[in-house]
Short mmCIF file of C-alpha atoms in Angstrom, two decimals:
data_model
loop_
_atom_site.label_atom_id
_atom_site.label_comp_id
_atom_site.label_asym_id
_atom_site.label_seq_id
_atom_site.Cartn_x
_atom_site.Cartn_y
_atom_site.Cartn_z
CA VAL E 160 -8.83 1.14 116.98
CA VAL E 161 -7.35 -1.46 114.61
CA PRO E 162 -9.52 -4.29 113.62
CA PRO E 163 -8.70 -7.81 114.37
CA LEU E 164 -8.43 -8.52 110.28
CA ALA E 165 -6.04 -5.99 110.35
CA GLN E 166 -3.90 -6.59 113.77
CA GLY E 167 -0.36 -8.67 113.17
CA ILE E 168 0.17 -6.55 109.13
CA GLY E 169 3.98 -5.85 109.41
CA ALA E 170 4.85 -2.13 109.11
CA THR E 171 7.89 -2.86 107.14
CA ALA E 172 6.08 -4.16 103.90
CA PRO E 173 3.12 -5.75 102.66
CA PRO E 174 2.50 -9.81 103.30
CA PRO E 175 2.50 -12.01 100.31
CA ILE E 176 -1.37 -11.91 98.59
CA ALA E 177 -1.99 -15.50 99.99
CA ALA E 178 -1.87 -14.15 103.37
CA MET E 179 -3.31 -10.76 102.81
CA SER E 180 -6.51 -10.14 105.31
CA ALA E 181 -9.59 -8.82 104.15
CA ALA E 182 -8.47 -5.71 106.21
CA TYR E 183 -5.38 -4.47 104.47
CA LEU E 184 -7.13 -5.81 101.05
CA ILE E 185 -9.59 -3.09 101.82
CA GLY E 186 -6.96 -0.41 102.38
CA LEU E 187 -7.16 -0.47 106.46
CA GLY E 188 -4.05 -2.10 107.06
CA ARG E 189 -1.90 0.47 105.48
CA ASP E 190 -3.45 3.18 106.87
CA ALA E 191 -3.18 1.52 110.48
CA GLU E 192 0.23 1.21 110.03
CA ALA E 193 0.59 4.87 109.21
CA GLU E 194 -1.76 6.37 111.65
CA GLY E 195 -1.19 4.08 114.71
CA ASP E 196 -4.66 3.26 116.45
CA GLY E 197 -6.63 5.76 114.78
CA ASP E 198 -8.57 8.64 116.79
CA SER E 199 -11.01 8.67 119.38
CA ALA E 200 -13.97 8.45 117.37
CA GLY E 201 -13.28 4.95 116.04
CA THR E 202 -12.76 6.34 112.45
CA SER E 203 -9.48 5.26 110.44
CA ALA E 204 -8.41 5.00 107.25
CA GLY E 205 -7.88 8.40 107.07
CA VAL E 206 -11.25 9.46 107.22
CA SER E 207 -11.96 11.74 109.69
CA SER E 208 -15.25 12.70 111.50
CA SER E 209 -15.76 15.95 109.32
CA ASP E 210 -15.35 14.48 106.75
CA GLY E 211 -17.88 11.24 107.44
CA ARG E 212 -20.49 13.76 108.61
CA SER E 213 -20.00 15.65 104.88
CA ILE E 214 -20.57 12.27 103.30
CA LEU E 215 -23.42 11.48 105.23
CA LEU E 216 -25.01 14.90 105.05
CA PHE E 217 -24.61 15.09 101.20
CA ALA E 218 -25.94 11.32 100.96
CA ARG E 219 -29.17 12.20 102.67
CA GLY E 220 -29.47 14.93 100.63
CA LEU E 221 -29.38 12.35 97.31
CA GLY E 222 -33.15 11.25 98.81
CA ALA E 223 -33.84 7.39 98.65
CA GLN E 224 -31.34 5.24 96.93
CA PRO E 225 -32.80 2.50 94.33
CA ALA E 226 -32.16 -0.99 95.20
CA ASP E 227 -29.75 -1.38 92.15
CA LEU E 228 -27.66 1.73 92.47
CA VAL E 229 -24.49 1.67 94.13
CA ARG E 230 -22.71 4.71 95.10
CA LEU E 231 -19.31 5.19 96.11
CA TYR E 232 -16.92 8.25 97.45
CA GLU E 233 -13.89 9.31 96.06
CA ARG E 234 -10.89 10.43 98.14
CA ARG E 235 -7.11 10.83 97.02
CA ASP E 236 -6.33 7.25 97.66
CA HIS E 237 -9.34 5.41 98.31
CA PHE E 238 -13.49 5.21 98.10
CA VAL E 239 -16.01 5.19 100.75
CA ALA E 240 -18.89 3.36 100.46
CA VAL E 241 -21.66 4.05 103.52
CA ASP E 242 -24.78 2.32 105.07
CA ARG E 243 -26.56 -0.74 102.91
CA ASP E 244 -23.75 -0.14 100.18
CA ALA E 245 -20.61 -0.35 103.02
CA SER E 246 -22.60 -3.65 104.49
CA THR E 247 -23.00 -5.14 101.33
CA ILE E 248 -19.39 -4.79 99.72
CA ALA E 249 -17.96 -6.26 103.10
CA HIS E 250 -19.91 -9.20 102.92
CA SER E 251 -20.13 -9.89 99.26
CA TYR E 252 -16.56 -9.23 98.28
CA PHE E 253 -14.91 -9.83 101.85
CA ARG E 254 -16.57 -12.25 103.32
CA SER E 255 -16.31 -10.30 106.86
CA SER E 256 -17.73 -7.38 108.56
CA ALA E 257 -14.56 -6.76 110.75
CA ALA E 258 -13.56 -4.13 108.50
CA LEU E 259 -17.21 -1.80 108.73
CA LYS E 260 -16.69 0.69 111.19
CA SER E 261 -19.35 3.52 112.44
CA TRP E 262 -20.35 6.86 111.92
CA SER E 263 -23.04 8.89 114.04
CA LEU E 264 -25.42 11.57 112.52
CA ASP E 265 -28.04 12.77 114.92
CA GLU E 266 -27.13 9.76 117.04
CA VAL E 267 -28.14 7.08 114.49
CA PRO E 268 -24.68 5.04 113.76
CA HIS E 269 -24.40 4.70 109.88
CA PRO E 270 -21.67 1.87 109.01
CA TYR E 271 -18.74 2.86 106.77
CA LEU E 272 -16.05 1.35 104.71
CA THR E 273 -13.08 2.48 103.33
CA ILE E 274 -11.81 0.87 99.98
CA ASN E 275 -7.99 1.08 98.35
CA LYS E 276 -8.32 2.01 94.88
CA LYS E 277 -6.87 -1.46 93.65
CA MET E 278 -9.35 -3.55 95.22
CA CYS E 279 -12.39 -1.03 94.05
CA ARG E 280 -11.70 -1.67 90.80
CA GLU E 281 -12.94 -5.57 91.38
CA VAL E 282 -16.01 -3.85 92.91
CA ILE E 283 -16.61 -1.66 90.07
CA ARG E 284 -16.03 -4.56 87.32
CA SER E 285 -18.19 -6.85 89.64
CA CYS E 286 -21.44 -4.74 90.07
CA LEU E 287 -21.42 -3.34 86.20
CA LEU E 288 -20.44 -6.81 84.32
CA ARG E 289 -21.73 -9.36 87.05
CA GLN E 290 -24.36 -8.47 89.19
CA ARG E 291 -26.38 -6.27 86.51
CA LEU E 292 -26.02 -3.18 89.29
CA ARG E 293 -25.77 0.85 88.48
CA LEU E 294 -23.17 3.06 89.44
CA GLU E 295 -22.26 6.46 90.87
CA VAL E 296 -19.36 7.74 92.45
CA TYR E 297 -18.93 11.35 93.67
CA VAL E 298 -15.36 13.31 94.27
CA LEU E 299 -14.53 16.71 96.22
CA ASP E 300 -15.14 19.76 94.08
CA GLY E 301 -13.11 21.96 96.69
CA ASN E 302 -15.65 21.25 99.81
CA LYS E 303 -18.56 19.91 98.06
CA TRP E 304 -19.30 16.39 96.91
CA VAL E 305 -20.12 16.33 92.84
CA LEU E 306 -20.81 13.38 90.45
CA GLY E 307 -18.20 12.53 88.97
CA ARG E 308 -18.60 8.93 87.21
CA ARG E 309 -22.20 7.65 86.16
CA GLY E 310 -22.38 3.62 85.05
CA SER E 311 -24.66 1.09 83.81
CA PRO E 312 -24.40 -2.73 82.60
CA GLY E 313 -25.13 -0.55 79.49
CA ASN E 314 -22.71 1.83 79.78
CA ILE E 315 -19.65 1.21 81.33
CA GLY E 316 -17.64 3.69 79.30
CA ALA E 317 -16.65 5.65 82.31
CA PHE E 318 -15.06 2.67 84.08
CA GLU E 319 -13.29 1.16 81.22
CA ASP E 320 -10.02 1.13 82.76
CA GLU E 321 -11.53 -0.39 85.71
CA CYS E 322 -13.31 -2.86 83.66
CA LEU E 323 -10.05 -4.27 82.09
CA VAL E 324 -8.67 -7.48 82.49
CA ASN E 325 -4.95 -8.03 81.66
CA GLY E 326 -5.32 -4.57 79.63
CA GLU E 327 -8.47 -5.85 77.93
CA LEU E 328 -12.31 -6.28 78.03
CA PRO E 329 -13.49 -9.34 78.53
CA PRO E 330 -14.86 -11.30 75.73
CA ASP E 331 -18.08 -11.49 77.52
CA ALA E 332 -17.97 -7.44 78.62
CA SER E 333 -20.46 -6.66 76.52
CA THR E 334 -21.22 -2.68 75.73
CA VAL E 335 -24.76 -3.13 74.15
CA ILE E 336 -27.36 -1.28 75.44
CA ALA E 337 -30.90 -1.33 73.81
CA ALA E 338 -33.81 1.11 73.94
CA VAL E 339 -37.27 -0.35 73.38
CA ARG E 340 -40.89 0.89 72.27
CA LEU E 341 -43.93 -1.10 71.69
CA GLY E 342 -46.87 -0.39 69.69
CA ARG E 343 -49.93 -1.97 67.47
CA THR E 344 -49.60 -2.48 64.20
CA GLY E 345 -53.10 -1.05 63.65
CA GLY E 346 -53.03 1.36 61.04
CA SER E 347 -49.20 1.38 60.25
CA LYS E 348 -48.25 1.20 56.84
CA GLY E 349 -46.74 -2.47 55.40
CA TYR E 350 -48.84 -4.48 58.10
CA SER E 351 -52.31 -5.96 58.77
CA GLY E 352 -54.31 -6.13 61.31
CA ASN E 353 -53.76 -5.29 65.28
CA ALA E 354 -50.78 -7.31 66.36
CA ARG E 355 -48.00 -6.39 68.49
CA LEU E 356 -45.48 -4.22 67.21
CA VAL E 357 -41.53 -3.51 68.25
CA GLY E 358 -39.53 -0.83 67.83
CA VAL E 359 -35.87 -1.55 69.16
CA SER E 360 -32.57 0.02 68.57
CA PHE E 361 -29.21 -0.86 70.13
CA VAL E 362 -26.43 1.06 70.70
CA ASP E 363 -22.78 -0.78 70.80
CA VAL E 364 -20.63 2.26 72.44
CA GLY E 365 -17.32 0.59 72.02
CA ALA E 366 -17.51 -0.42 68.23
CA ARG E 367 -19.46 2.79 67.34
CA ALA E 368 -22.24 0.87 65.82
CA ILE E 369 -26.27 1.41 65.77
CA TYR E 370 -28.79 -1.21 65.35
CA THR E 371 -32.47 -0.53 64.27
CA SER E 372 -35.02 -3.04 63.81
CA GLU E 373 -39.37 -2.74 63.72
CA PHE E 374 -40.98 -5.93 63.68
CA GLU E 375 -44.36 -7.65 64.68
CA ASP E 376 -44.39 -10.05 67.57
CA ASP E 377 -46.09 -12.61 69.54
CA GLU E 378 -47.66 -11.30 73.10
CA ASN E 379 -44.79 -12.98 74.65
CA LEU E 380 -42.21 -11.16 72.91
CA CYS E 381 -40.28 -14.16 72.03
CA THR E 382 -38.95 -12.16 69.21
CA LEU E 383 -37.82 -9.27 70.93
CA GLU E 384 -36.44 -12.11 73.78
CA SER E 385 -34.29 -13.63 71.11
CA LEU E 386 -33.11 -10.55 69.65
CA LEU E 387 -31.95 -9.09 72.92
CA CYS E 388 -30.25 -12.50 73.89
CA GLN E 389 -27.97 -12.77 70.10
CA GLN E 390 -26.82 -8.68 70.22
CA GLY E 391 -25.19 -9.79 74.21
CA THR E 392 -28.11 -6.80 75.49
CA ARG E 393 -26.73 -5.32 78.76
CA GLU E 394 -29.23 -2.95 79.55
CA VAL E 395 -32.84 -1.85 77.98
CA LEU E 396 -34.29 1.86 78.59
CA LEU E 397 -38.19 1.59 79.30
CA HIS E 398 -40.76 4.42 78.47
CA ALA E 399 -41.69 5.95 81.21
CA GLU E 400 -45.88 6.13 80.41
CA MET E 401 -45.62 2.79 79.00
CA ASP E 402 -49.04 1.04 79.43
CA LYS E 403 -48.89 -1.36 82.76
CA ALA E 404 -49.78 -4.48 81.01
CA ASP E 405 -46.89 -4.48 78.37
CA ARG E 406 -44.38 -3.30 81.22
CA LYS E 407 -45.39 -6.31 83.45
CA ALA E 408 -44.70 -8.46 80.09
CA LEU E 409 -41.67 -6.64 79.19
CA GLU E 410 -40.39 -6.71 82.65
CA GLN E 411 -40.88 -10.38 83.30
CA MET E 412 -38.85 -11.09 79.65
CA LEU E 413 -35.94 -8.79 80.45
CA ASP E 414 -35.36 -10.86 83.61
CA ILE E 415 -35.50 -14.13 82.35
CA CYS E 416 -33.10 -12.91 79.84
CA GLU E 417 -30.40 -11.25 82.62
CA VAL E 418 -30.56 -7.74 81.15
CA ALA E 419 -30.80 -4.58 83.30
CA THR E 420 -33.42 -2.06 82.90
CA THR E 421 -33.51 1.68 83.42
CA GLU E 422 -36.79 3.78 82.39
CA ALA E 423 -36.25 6.66 80.83
CA PRO E 424 -37.34 10.11 82.11
CA LYS E 425 -40.60 11.53 80.50
CA GLY E 426 -39.84 12.68 76.77
CA ALA E 427 -36.46 10.80 76.15
CA PHE E 428 -38.33 9.00 72.99
CA THR E 429 -39.41 11.99 71.53
CA VAL E 430 -38.37 11.90 68.21
CA LYS E 431 -37.83 15.86 66.87
CA HIS E 432 -34.46 17.03 66.01
CA ALA E 433 -33.67 12.86 66.25
CA GLU E 434 -32.50 12.74 62.23
CA GLN E 435 -30.04 15.51 63.28
CA ASP E 436 -28.39 13.82 65.78
CA LEU E 437 -28.22 10.52 63.90
CA LYS E 438 -26.35 12.56 61.06
CA ARG E 439 -23.90 14.36 63.57
CA LEU E 440 -22.75 10.82 64.44
CA LEU E 441 -22.85 9.29 61.13
CA GLY E 442 -20.97 12.40 59.77
CA VAL E 443 -23.59 12.94 57.08
CA ASP E 444 -24.02 16.61 55.68
CA ASP E 445 -25.88 18.98 57.72
CA ASP E 446 -27.34 20.26 54.27
CA PRO E 447 -31.46 20.20 54.59
CA ALA E 448 -31.97 18.28 51.07
CA SER E 449 -29.04 15.87 52.61
CA ARG E 450 -31.10 12.38 54.80
CA VAL E 451 -30.43 9.81 56.44
CA HIS E 452 -31.54 7.01 54.70
CA ALA E 453 -32.66 4.23 56.63
CA ARG E 454 -35.45 1.98 57.35
CA CYS E 455 -36.17 3.37 60.86
CA PHE E 456 -36.94 6.86 59.54
CA GLU E 457 -39.69 5.15 56.53
CA SER E 458 -41.87 2.88 59.13
CA GLN E 459 -45.58 5.39 60.35
CA GLN E 460 -44.85 4.97 64.27
CA GLN E 461 -41.24 5.43 64.02
CA LEU E 462 -40.58 3.23 67.15
CA PRO E 463 -37.11 2.51 66.12
CA VAL E 464 -36.37 6.44 65.63
CA GLY E 465 -38.03 7.51 69.32
CA CYS E 466 -35.41 4.42 71.03
CA PHE E 467 -32.20 5.88 69.15
CA ALA E 468 -33.16 9.34 70.74
CA ALA E 469 -33.46 8.01 74.13
CA LEU E 470 -30.30 6.35 73.79
CA PHE E 471 -28.46 9.38 72.15
CA ARG E 472 -29.94 11.25 75.57
CA TYR E 473 -29.29 8.79 77.89
CA LEU E 474 -25.53 7.94 77.15
CA ASP E 475 -25.13 11.98 76.75
CA LEU E 476 -23.46 11.21 72.71
CA ALA E 477 -23.84 14.49 72.18
CA GLY E 478 -21.54 15.82 74.23
CA ALA E 479 -18.61 12.74 73.06
CA SER E 480 -17.77 15.27 69.60
CA GLU E 481 -14.85 13.59 69.30
CA THR E 482 -16.74 10.34 68.25
CA HIS E 483 -19.30 12.08 65.49
CA GLY E 484 -18.65 11.38 61.87
CA GLN E 485 -17.29 7.71 63.20
CA TRP E 486 -20.67 5.49 63.89
CA SER E 487 -22.63 3.04 61.71
CA LEU E 488 -25.96 2.48 61.28
CA GLU E 489 -27.40 -1.10 60.49
CA TRP E 490 -30.84 -2.17 59.79
CA VAL E 491 -31.22 -5.76 61.79
CA GLU E 492 -33.25 -8.37 60.25
CA PRO E 493 -34.26 -10.81 63.00
CA ARG E 494 -35.36 -13.35 60.18
CA GLU E 495 -31.38 -13.81 59.15
CA PHE E 496 -31.10 -15.94 62.19
CA VAL E 497 -32.14 -18.93 64.06
CA ARG E 498 -34.41 -17.92 67.17
CA LEU E 499 -32.13 -18.68 70.14
CA ASP E 500 -33.91 -17.36 73.14
CA ALA E 501 -32.17 -17.59 76.84
CA SER E 502 -34.14 -20.80 77.37
CA ALA E 503 -32.66 -22.19 73.87
CA LEU E 504 -28.94 -20.35 74.76
CA ARG E 505 -29.06 -21.88 78.34
CA ALA E 506 -30.35 -25.45 77.22
CA LEU E 507 -27.56 -25.51 74.53
CA THR E 508 -24.76 -24.35 77.02
CA VAL E 509 -23.67 -22.13 74.47
CA GLU E 510 -21.80 -20.24 76.90
CA PRO E 511 -20.41 -21.27 80.34
CA HIS E 512 -22.19 -21.02 83.02
CA ALA E 513 -20.44 -18.52 85.91
CA SER E 514 -20.08 -21.04 88.67
CA GLU E 515 -18.72 -23.79 86.00
CA PRO E 516 -15.19 -24.54 86.38
CA ASP E 517 -15.01 -26.58 83.21
CA LYS E 518 -14.58 -24.37 80.20
CA ASN E 519 -15.32 -27.17 78.01
CA ALA E 520 -18.88 -27.82 79.53
CA SER E 521 -20.05 -24.93 77.14
CA LEU E 522 -20.08 -24.54 73.00
CA LEU E 523 -18.09 -21.55 73.22
CA GLY E 524 -15.62 -23.41 75.62
CA ILE E 525 -14.61 -26.26 73.11
CA PHE E 526 -14.61 -24.01 70.13
CA SER E 527 -12.96 -21.35 71.13
CA VAL E 528 -9.15 -21.34 70.61
CA CYS E 529 -8.64 -17.72 69.95
CA LYS E 530 -5.78 -15.61 70.44
CA THR E 531 -7.01 -12.00 70.79
CA ALA E 532 -9.75 -10.52 72.16
CA GLY E 533 -11.45 -9.27 68.76
CA GLY E 534 -11.41 -13.04 67.49
CA ALA E 535 -13.13 -14.31 70.68
CA ARG E 536 -15.70 -11.99 70.54
CA LEU E 537 -16.45 -12.65 66.86
CA LEU E 538 -16.63 -16.19 67.70
CA ARG E 539 -19.01 -15.73 70.54
CA THR E 540 -21.62 -13.64 67.86
CA TRP E 541 -21.58 -16.17 65.73
CA LEU E 542 -22.40 -19.22 68.26
CA LYS E 543 -25.64 -16.73 69.52
CA GLN E 544 -26.05 -15.71 65.40
CA PRO E 545 -26.56 -19.01 63.82
CA LEU E 546 -27.15 -18.23 59.98
CA LEU E 547 -30.41 -18.84 57.86
CA SER E 548 -29.30 -17.91 54.83
CA ALA E 549 -27.83 -20.77 53.11
CA PHE E 550 -25.64 -18.43 50.43
CA GLU E 551 -23.82 -16.99 53.55
CA ILE E 552 -23.75 -20.07 55.28
CA ASN E 553 -21.39 -21.41 52.00
CA GLN E 554 -19.45 -18.38 51.84
CA ARG E 555 -18.60 -19.07 55.71
CA LEU E 556 -17.55 -22.82 55.36
CA ASP E 557 -15.86 -21.74 51.62
CA LEU E 558 -13.63 -18.88 53.85
CA VAL E 559 -12.95 -22.29 56.26
CA GLN E 560 -12.31 -24.62 53.82
CA THR E 561 -9.53 -22.05 52.14
CA PHE E 562 -7.69 -21.58 55.13
CA VAL E 563 -8.11 -25.37 56.09
CA SER E 564 -6.63 -26.54 52.26
CA GLY E 565 -4.08 -23.92 52.36
CA PHE E 566 -1.46 -25.11 54.60
CA ALA E 567 1.58 -23.02 53.67
CA LEU E 568 -1.01 -19.23 54.02
CA ARG E 569 -2.44 -20.63 57.67
CA ALA E 570 1.50 -21.35 58.76
CA THR E 571 2.60 -17.63 57.61
CA LEU E 572 -0.64 -16.06 59.02
CA ARG E 573 -0.26 -17.83 62.32
CA ASP E 574 3.85 -17.34 62.49
CA SER E 575 4.00 -14.69 61.03
CA CYS E 576 1.95 -12.22 60.07
CA LEU E 577 -1.01 -11.82 62.77
CA PRO E 578 1.36 -12.08 66.10
CA PRO E 579 2.82 -8.83 65.59
CA MET E 580 -0.87 -7.47 65.34
CA ALA E 581 -2.76 -8.98 67.84
CA ALA E 582 -3.46 -5.57 69.36
CA ASP E 583 -7.19 -4.86 70.33
CA LEU E 584 -9.05 -2.51 67.57
CA ASP E 585 -12.08 -2.17 69.30
CA ARG E 586 -10.21 -0.59 72.49
CA LEU E 587 -7.19 0.49 70.82
CA GLN E 588 -9.80 2.76 68.56
CA ARG E 589 -11.68 3.77 71.78
CA ARG E 590 -8.87 5.29 73.58
CA LEU E 591 -7.17 6.77 70.19
CA PHE E 592 -10.13 9.14 69.74
CA SER E 593 -11.49 9.81 73.42
CA GLY E 594 -7.63 10.99 74.26
CA LYS E 595 -6.85 8.25 76.65
CA ALA E 596 -4.06 6.57 74.43
CA THR E 597 -0.34 5.66 75.94
CA LEU E 598 2.77 5.29 74.27
CA GLN E 599 2.14 1.68 74.40
CA ASP E 600 -1.24 1.99 72.44
CA VAL E 601 0.81 4.07 69.69
CA VAL E 602 3.20 1.33 69.72
CA LEU E 603 0.84 -0.97 68.99
CA LEU E 604 -1.05 1.12 66.32
CA TYR E 605 2.61 0.97 64.85
CA SER E 606 2.86 -2.61 65.00
CA LEU E 607 -0.07 -3.23 63.36
CA LEU E 608 0.44 -0.89 60.43
CA ASN E 609 4.42 -2.14 60.05
CA GLY E 610 2.52 -5.80 59.37
CA LEU E 611 -0.14 -5.15 57.19
CA PRO E 612 1.79 -5.09 54.08
CA ARG E 613 3.11 -8.63 55.04
CA LEU E 614 -0.25 -9.80 55.72
CA LEU E 615 -1.45 -8.69 52.40
CA ALA E 616 1.66 -10.27 50.59
CA ALA E 617 0.36 -13.41 52.37
CA LEU E 618 -3.17 -13.27 51.57
CA GLY E 619 -2.11 -12.33 47.59
CA GLY E 620 0.79 -14.67 47.89
CA ASP E 621 0.96 -18.72 46.55
CA GLY E 622 -0.30 -20.24 49.74
CA TYR E 623 -3.54 -21.56 48.52
CA ALA E 624 -4.23 -25.10 47.75
CA GLU E 625 -3.71 -26.02 43.95
CA GLY E 626 -6.37 -26.00 41.32
CA GLU E 627 -9.63 -24.63 40.86
CA ALA E 628 -10.90 -24.77 44.23
CA GLY E 629 -7.73 -22.79 45.54
CA GLU E 630 -8.12 -20.10 42.95
CA GLU E 631 -11.95 -19.73 43.92
CA GLY E 632 -10.43 -19.55 47.74
CA ARG E 633 -8.14 -16.67 46.99
CA ALA E 634 -10.84 -15.12 45.36
CA LEU E 635 -13.17 -15.36 47.87
CA VAL E 636 -10.20 -13.98 50.23
CA ALA E 637 -9.84 -11.27 48.24
CA TYR E 638 -13.10 -10.16 48.36
CA VAL E 639 -13.60 -10.79 52.55
CA PHE E 640 -10.23 -9.87 53.92
CA THR E 641 -7.41 -8.68 51.28
CA GLU E 642 -9.42 -5.37 49.44
CA PRO E 643 -11.23 -3.97 52.90
CA LEU E 644 -7.91 -4.09 54.27
CA ARG E 645 -5.59 -2.98 51.75
CA GLN E 646 -8.71 0.22 51.70
CA GLY E 647 -8.23 0.89 55.74
CA GLY E 648 -4.56 1.01 55.32
CA ALA E 649 -4.71 3.80 52.16
CA ASN E 650 -6.28 5.60 55.09
CA PHE E 651 -3.01 6.05 56.77
CA GLU E 652 -0.51 6.74 53.69
CA GLY E 653 0.82 9.96 53.59
#
């Protein structure tokens, strides 16, 4: 029987968006039109009782479902959610239970929900980017259900296409995931006493960047909290054999930061082969005499190395062979930035609250007049990581003053040079190296490279302010922008 919300939907053309019922949006409308009133068992949307039974039996075999996990079953033209997931999606996303149907297994009713692929994109985006939930999508392999894709708040690579908004990832859609290991400074080289020692590694899959750090912290983990917030961390891997008191303190802090947690399997933090794995990602020669010179390998306990090893296994970076040689490694020093923990970021209203309709109610909303997704991400990073170094602060201010006083240069960049080069480079790079690039992506790359000579000519031209200040600004722009751009463009010549 067609649910009440699906009744009255015309068979000749889909209704306007504003008039669509919840049932139509989740895929029941079209199926009801195609299949009439459904079969005698009450199934519709092309899901038969036998198909439902196979899904329920498979779901039963998976065992208990964690509270932060959503499971979807992908069919040819729609997705299916069952039991708790079906009820949650129906009430949370469609504000109605009318679209819920039921299968029976061993005389026990099991609610299920069919969702068309267009609306499932919104469900997936909300799970991963807003609700800190993990996601598993199963597909049919012959007559057997198998895991097709898996994602989590810090690992959205398998669902990148679903997470895109207008062809780009939202600026607040961070792809940073971290792993944390706690220890004590007692007996460690370079430390005194027996204070709390924290090792942490961050992986930004989108930027193909690895950041590591090790530092002393207080018992409330204030420095770690600040670092996680400033790096835009979405998810943290925890050691399976962590002390109960340490785990409680860490989980309380992560809950305040609204960061999802995942327990890594035993042995995930083992440092064996970590250096070889890192060499593969960085493209360093695999000769035994070649060593990755990084501070993370110099620490006696090598806590950051174990964290990197856990992330390497969790993200299956070994299988992403197309990205090997394209990663970068950087040591993060927490003392380089003003300490801003979660409470400070909220008190300063650095980022807009999800329920705040006025974009000017936050610092980001006031300052953000960015024209590209990359610029919005950079501004967000700068606001969350205020500098402490007087040299770096003055350098940034000098660059801003150079473009403010150089009216002709600024106008040329804004009106002529940058608009044809406004592609999201991070996303473009990911698509090219993952083999998912389309003709449109190739055209964007062509436009960017075609506009590079014009940009370099403008940066080296006569648009700067007159006098000594203008010449100093030209030299600074050449050091920060012109030379790196020229070197990057040289890689595409010949």
